[in-house]
């Protein structure tokens, strides 16, 4: 059974700091992995989608890596800003169009 | 282009009552998904429609939950009778038929059962 774990559960950093969010999954048989952002009272916004054959994806200050064999992904946020404060969710897509989510990391960036 | 909308945004009902949640996907999106997040836990898949057909409903917790998508447009999720453990945030997402991973999520409906 696929399980997704995110560490840390919560993180508070000063503005400008670079940070790394971690995601691990138990079954390496995935189609792809996706990082989402959720703001309070809002839906999920897709940040980055990494195909199972890829090692990383970049978008602006965000960089996501994928090591399928070890069941790990990291989301790197460079030069964090208060506007980055949100919950970040990692999700893996398995067969049958199922999406398995982690519990998320709550990020707070202090001005 | 309008995004995925969900109604109501928040519902508070008593145990034993019935509640119906509605999701309007993005126009033209044939895939529609329901997810649920129970307090403190991860978001979990409930079911997946392709047009009006249920493609996968393996995540539905029990037979108190009934999802429909008549005409392949909007979808409803009915909980009858509601129990305390049904409280949580119910998300709907939609995607184009050939881009199943490019899911657009609605803001969710927060359901509180007292």
Coordinates of C-alpha atoms in Angstrom, one line a residue, chain B residues 7 10 16 26 41 60 72 77 87 92-93 98 109:
Chain B
X7 CA -21.0 24.9 -2.9
X10 CA -19.1 25.6 4.7
X16 CA -28.1 11.9 11.3
X26 CA -14.2 23.6 -15.4
X41 CA -4.9 13.7 8.2
X60 CA -15.7 6.0 -0.9
X72 CA -21.6 14.6 -17.2
X77 CA -21.9 14.2 -3.2
X87 CA -16.4 16.1 9.3
X92 CA -13.4 18.5 -6.0
X93 CA -11.0 18.5 -8.9
X98 CA -6.3 13.2 -21.9
X109 CA -16.5 22.5 1.3

